[in-house]
Amino acid sequence: MYIAGVPLISAKEVLRVARWYYYPGDESNVLEKVRNRVFRKPVPDFPKTVLIETQFGCNAGCVFCQYPQLKDDLPRGRMSNAIFEKIAKECAGRGVERFILCLDNEPLMDGSIVEKYAILKKYCPDSVRNLTTNASLLTPEKVEQLIGAGVVNEVFLSVNGHTKEVYEELMVLPFERTMKNLDAFCDWLRAHPDIKRDLRVRVNVVKTRRVAPEIQKMQERWEGREGFELHVIDMDNRGDQLDMKSEDPIKSDEDDMHPNITCRRPFHTMVLTWEGQAVICCVDYKREVKLGNIHEQSVYEIWNGPWATQLRKEYLAQDFTHLKPCRTCKINS
């Protein structure tokens, strides 16, 4: 739809409107201002979500994730509690909606993860403190330490498959061990109804052709029996950092993908690696587009820095010259 040569929004874009952002003051005329105020959101001056990789490493081998293919090339280590506390202090009172301690790592492999969540609760008590986990290490002891103690107030469970065959093919984890932990977690929640009432629990499943026939059964179990949310996540090619053709269970899924050009991640989420690098997106495992370093700058300085601002404006202009992962990113939405 155009008025006086200014694109407003097409019928197709209406469905994706929440993903569009703008920089106030960049409009060249009144109609652009109207379009932005009505259909788009201003880029916030502080990230709404802060995603922190607290340590390197994951115990799963998910075929839809590039970690198994890149793990031997990625830097290894763990973020110190001191640097983590620096981040939490800088986020205090800045309106951060959610913290997620997961990138190319399984959070429960971090021996200091309980302390890190406690730090977040101390400085950012009103924020969501999300635990995203494959649940293979979510033992009853961890449930008590994290959820029972109240340092985690949201849980996302990565469960890709209803049957042992599909689950193990996609996640390369022992099905029985994970299900044992999840059964114990469900029993624990039933024994703690006050906590269950206030705790958001979501089961995430990545949309692949292999898992699609099992979605209904997963809904029956997790939504019907347990009262959890089931969220089917559109699969992407991880900014082309994932070699899909080398993974038999997903090699045909690329046929369902199209360019992902309305992504909100660079405008909404700050992603920090364990070594303190701020990268453009949670799929940029290779650290191809760096925005800054938390050891040298503050969260605010990185987010509002000239380089980060330039990259976002280039994205809005569909100029991916400096945005290699975005240039080649595809999704099956």
XYZ file of C-alpha atoms in Angstrom:
333
model
C 0.000 0.000 0.000
C 1.419 3.390 -1.036
C 0.316 6.966 -0.371
C 2.134 9.728 -2.247
C 4.875 7.236 -3.077
C 5.460 6.244 0.576
C 5.101 2.520 1.305
C 2.767 2.009 4.250
C 2.180 -1.702 4.663
C 1.051 -4.546 2.431
C -1.639 -7.068 3.312
C 1.039 -9.715 3.856
C 3.048 -7.415 6.116
C 0.048 -6.858 8.397
C 0.631 -10.344 9.776
C 4.273 -9.538 10.510
C 3.871 -5.945 11.671
C 5.118 -6.556 15.201
C 8.558 -7.362 13.815
C 9.156 -3.958 12.178
C 11.066 -1.214 13.952
C 12.137 2.345 13.221
C 14.463 5.039 14.533
C 12.510 8.172 15.563
C 13.761 11.191 13.686
C 14.881 9.292 10.609
C 11.618 9.879 8.736
C 11.847 12.132 5.694
C 8.189 13.233 5.623
C 4.944 13.248 7.574
C 3.575 10.110 5.946
C 6.607 8.105 7.000
C 6.063 9.342 10.549
C 2.426 8.265 10.421
C 3.366 4.857 9.023
C 5.949 4.303 11.743
C 3.725 5.451 14.612
C 0.821 3.288 13.461
C 2.501 0.147 12.167
C 5.997 -0.037 13.693
C 7.813 0.168 16.990
C 10.691 2.475 17.955
C 14.047 0.833 18.578
C 14.336 0.777 22.386
C 17.279 2.547 23.999
C 18.001 -0.583 26.028
C 17.497 -4.250 25.081
C 14.221 -5.818 26.146
C 15.792 -9.269 26.281
C 19.345 -10.012 27.384
C 20.650 -13.405 26.328
C 23.832 -14.528 28.052
C 25.935 -17.574 27.273
C 27.388 -18.281 30.716
C 29.692 -21.082 29.566
C 30.661 -23.079 26.518
C 29.185 -26.455 25.797
C 26.044 -28.486 25.317
C 25.467 -32.161 25.997
C 22.968 -32.529 23.143
C 23.666 -32.983 19.456
C 20.531 -31.438 17.965
C 20.639 -31.776 14.190
C 18.804 -28.453 13.680
C 21.490 -26.579 15.634
C 24.919 -25.654 14.311
C 26.619 -26.345 17.638
C 27.559 -29.988 16.848
C 29.128 -28.850 13.575
C 31.018 -25.881 15.064
C 31.872 -26.999 18.598
C 35.497 -27.849 17.821
C 36.036 -24.366 16.365
C 34.341 -22.276 19.063
C 36.167 -20.686 22.033
C 35.785 -22.620 25.280
C 35.382 -21.222 28.757
C 32.980 -19.822 31.339
C 31.871 -16.310 32.215
C 32.994 -15.305 35.696
C 30.399 -14.365 38.288
C 32.080 -10.961 38.540
C 31.454 -10.125 34.882
C 27.968 -11.597 35.107
C 27.246 -9.349 38.092
C 28.545 -6.346 36.138
C 25.981 -7.088 33.432
C 23.173 -7.530 35.966
C 24.026 -4.240 37.706
C 23.998 -2.372 34.403
C 20.594 -3.837 33.558
C 19.029 -2.961 36.921
C 16.129 -0.559 36.547
C 16.440 -0.405 32.756
C 13.249 -2.246 31.890
C 14.768 -5.542 30.759
C 11.826 -7.885 30.329
C 13.640 -11.211 30.158
C 17.026 -12.783 30.796
C 17.848 -16.035 28.999
C 21.076 -17.821 29.961
C 21.404 -19.886 26.826
C 23.181 -19.561 23.478
C 25.315 -22.472 22.256
C 25.190 -24.003 25.717
C 23.071 -26.114 28.012
C 22.724 -23.847 31.084
C 22.650 -26.695 33.596
C 26.213 -27.652 32.633
C 27.406 -24.442 34.313
C 28.394 -25.301 37.875
C 27.698 -21.733 38.994
C 24.316 -21.393 37.302
C 22.369 -21.191 40.584
C 24.555 -18.307 41.764
C 24.089 -16.502 38.448
C 20.308 -16.707 38.613
C 20.473 -15.475 42.213
C 22.487 -12.459 41.004
C 19.766 -11.675 38.467
C 17.082 -11.912 41.118
C 19.058 -9.542 43.362
C 19.533 -6.785 40.785
C 16.584 -7.344 38.427
C 13.812 -8.837 40.573
C 11.017 -7.710 38.240
C 12.503 -9.308 35.120
C 11.686 -12.780 33.849
C 14.585 -15.108 34.665
C 14.245 -17.781 32.034
C 15.737 -21.263 32.122
C 15.845 -22.768 28.633
C 17.035 -26.355 28.924
C 16.886 -29.721 27.178
C 15.966 -31.139 30.627
C 18.420 -34.028 30.448
C 20.178 -32.518 33.491
C 17.057 -31.137 35.167
C 17.280 -33.376 38.212
C 15.008 -32.991 41.255
C 17.950 -31.340 43.042
C 18.244 -28.698 40.312
C 14.487 -28.135 40.360
C 14.668 -27.350 44.079
C 17.739 -25.121 43.739
C 16.397 -23.095 40.832
C 12.609 -23.177 40.903
C 11.963 -24.081 44.497
C 14.300 -21.283 45.611
C 12.570 -18.829 43.298
C 15.621 -17.713 41.327
C 14.081 -19.029 38.084
C 10.531 -17.914 37.279
C 10.105 -19.203 33.731
C 11.059 -22.549 32.194
C 11.328 -23.402 28.516
C 11.863 -27.103 27.824
C 13.425 -28.105 24.506
C 11.712 -31.372 23.607
C 11.811 -32.379 19.957
C 9.796 -35.515 19.581
C 7.102 -37.578 21.241
C 8.609 -40.975 20.519
C 12.039 -42.275 21.429
C 12.934 -42.770 17.769
C 12.240 -39.201 16.638
C 13.529 -37.567 19.828
C 16.883 -39.341 19.766
C 17.280 -38.832 16.029
C 16.753 -35.077 16.345
C 18.341 -34.302 19.721
C 20.915 -37.099 20.110
C 20.128 -37.458 23.827
C 18.895 -40.456 25.839
C 15.095 -40.335 25.659
C 14.476 -42.277 28.867
C 16.694 -40.057 31.025
C 15.046 -36.869 29.827
C 11.537 -38.259 30.247
C 12.409 -39.438 33.753
C 13.470 -35.913 34.669
C 10.381 -34.392 33.088
C 8.061 -36.820 34.840
C 9.725 -35.945 38.157
C 9.426 -32.224 37.358
C 5.715 -32.594 36.620
C 5.224 -34.500 39.890
C 7.111 -31.767 41.759
C 4.876 -29.059 40.281
C 1.750 -30.972 41.260
C 3.111 -31.140 44.803
C 3.732 -27.362 44.760
C 0.524 -25.874 43.307
C 1.335 -22.328 44.436
C 4.574 -22.382 42.463
C 2.951 -24.072 39.472
C 0.251 -21.414 39.355
C 2.782 -18.601 38.939
C 5.440 -20.429 36.906
C 5.307 -20.246 33.144
C 6.372 -23.560 31.615
C 6.636 -23.917 27.853
C 7.686 -26.890 25.762
C 9.545 -25.782 22.633
C 9.684 -27.925 19.530
C 11.467 -26.861 16.353
C 9.284 -27.251 13.267
C 10.816 -29.914 11.060
C 9.253 -32.396 8.686
C 10.495 -35.202 10.911
C 8.701 -34.027 14.044
C 5.553 -32.655 12.393
C 3.557 -35.939 12.591
C 4.139 -36.028 16.361
C 2.965 -32.499 17.179
C -0.588 -33.582 17.994
C 0.597 -36.223 20.462
C 2.922 -33.673 22.046
C 0.009 -31.270 22.441
C -2.055 -33.976 24.096
C 0.684 -34.713 26.584
C 2.141 -31.319 27.436
C -0.880 -29.062 27.013
C -3.618 -31.557 27.786
C -2.137 -33.579 30.639
C 0.359 -31.182 32.170
C -1.132 -27.783 31.407
C 2.083 -26.464 29.832
C 2.297 -24.354 26.696
C 3.503 -26.046 23.522
C 5.307 -23.693 21.184
C 6.254 -24.779 17.671
C 9.296 -22.733 16.652
C 9.922 -21.902 13.020
C 13.185 -23.497 11.967
C 15.872 -21.337 10.409
C 19.186 -22.169 8.795
C 21.079 -20.329 11.540
C 22.241 -17.563 9.259
C 23.585 -20.259 6.953
C 25.961 -21.404 9.696
C 24.188 -24.771 9.734
C 24.978 -27.228 6.938
C 21.507 -28.714 6.613
C 22.373 -30.971 3.697
C 24.793 -32.929 5.878
C 22.066 -33.826 8.402
C 19.795 -36.552 7.040
C 16.780 -35.859 9.332
C 16.515 -32.219 8.183
C 18.176 -32.023 4.765
C 14.823 -31.673 2.983
C 13.579 -28.948 5.341
C 15.546 -26.298 3.495
C 13.066 -26.642 0.644
C 10.424 -25.072 2.920
C 12.493 -21.988 3.745
C 12.453 -18.421 2.506
C 14.610 -15.365 3.315
C 14.061 -14.041 6.836
C 13.912 -10.273 6.294
C 11.577 -9.185 9.116
C 13.593 -10.383 12.095
C 13.267 -8.479 15.364
C 16.286 -9.969 17.122
C 18.792 -7.158 16.398
C 16.261 -4.586 17.651
C 15.053 -6.406 20.730
C 17.735 -8.700 22.126
C 21.335 -8.268 23.233
C 23.359 -11.459 22.869
C 26.487 -11.860 24.988
C 28.907 -14.763 24.617
C 30.730 -16.235 27.595
C 33.898 -14.310 26.684
C 31.984 -11.017 26.710
C 31.439 -10.458 23.000
C 28.148 -8.836 22.028
C 27.039 -10.352 18.718
C 24.247 -9.374 16.362
C 22.023 -12.404 16.894
C 21.538 -15.642 18.811
C 22.325 -17.677 15.673
C 25.712 -16.014 15.168
C 27.715 -18.771 16.871
C 30.721 -17.929 14.691
C 30.821 -14.375 16.104
C 30.763 -12.989 12.555
C 29.119 -9.657 13.478
C 30.416 -8.243 16.756
C 28.899 -5.140 18.329
C 31.289 -4.678 21.241
C 32.778 -6.269 24.345
C 31.265 -6.133 27.824
C 34.745 -6.105 29.382
C 35.404 -2.744 27.752
C 31.957 -1.164 27.441
C 28.646 -1.108 29.257
C 25.475 -2.768 28.005
C 24.055 0.686 27.221
C 27.177 1.790 25.340
C 27.214 -1.329 23.176
C 23.486 -1.232 22.436
C 23.475 2.447 21.485
C 26.935 2.567 19.948
C 27.470 3.927 16.428
C 28.300 0.482 15.019
C 25.203 -1.229 16.420
C 23.035 1.683 15.306
C 24.521 1.621 11.807
C 23.915 -2.107 11.457
C 20.280 -1.826 12.527
C 19.663 1.012 10.097
C 21.268 -1.019 7.342
C 18.991 -3.929 8.199
C 15.933 -1.666 8.016
C 17.137 -0.523 4.582
C 17.599 -4.194 3.599
C 21.308 -3.559 3.147
C 23.087 -6.682 4.395
C 26.603 -5.722 3.328
C 27.909 -5.912 6.904
C 25.336 -8.447 8.086
C 26.482 -11.766 6.699
C 24.258 -13.997 8.886
C 21.198 -11.878 8.031
C 22.035 -11.871 4.332
C 21.798 -15.647 4.124
C 19.260 -16.359 6.880
C 16.209 -18.402 5.878
C 13.231 -19.583 7.897
C 10.324 -21.987 7.358
C 7.555 -19.770 8.751
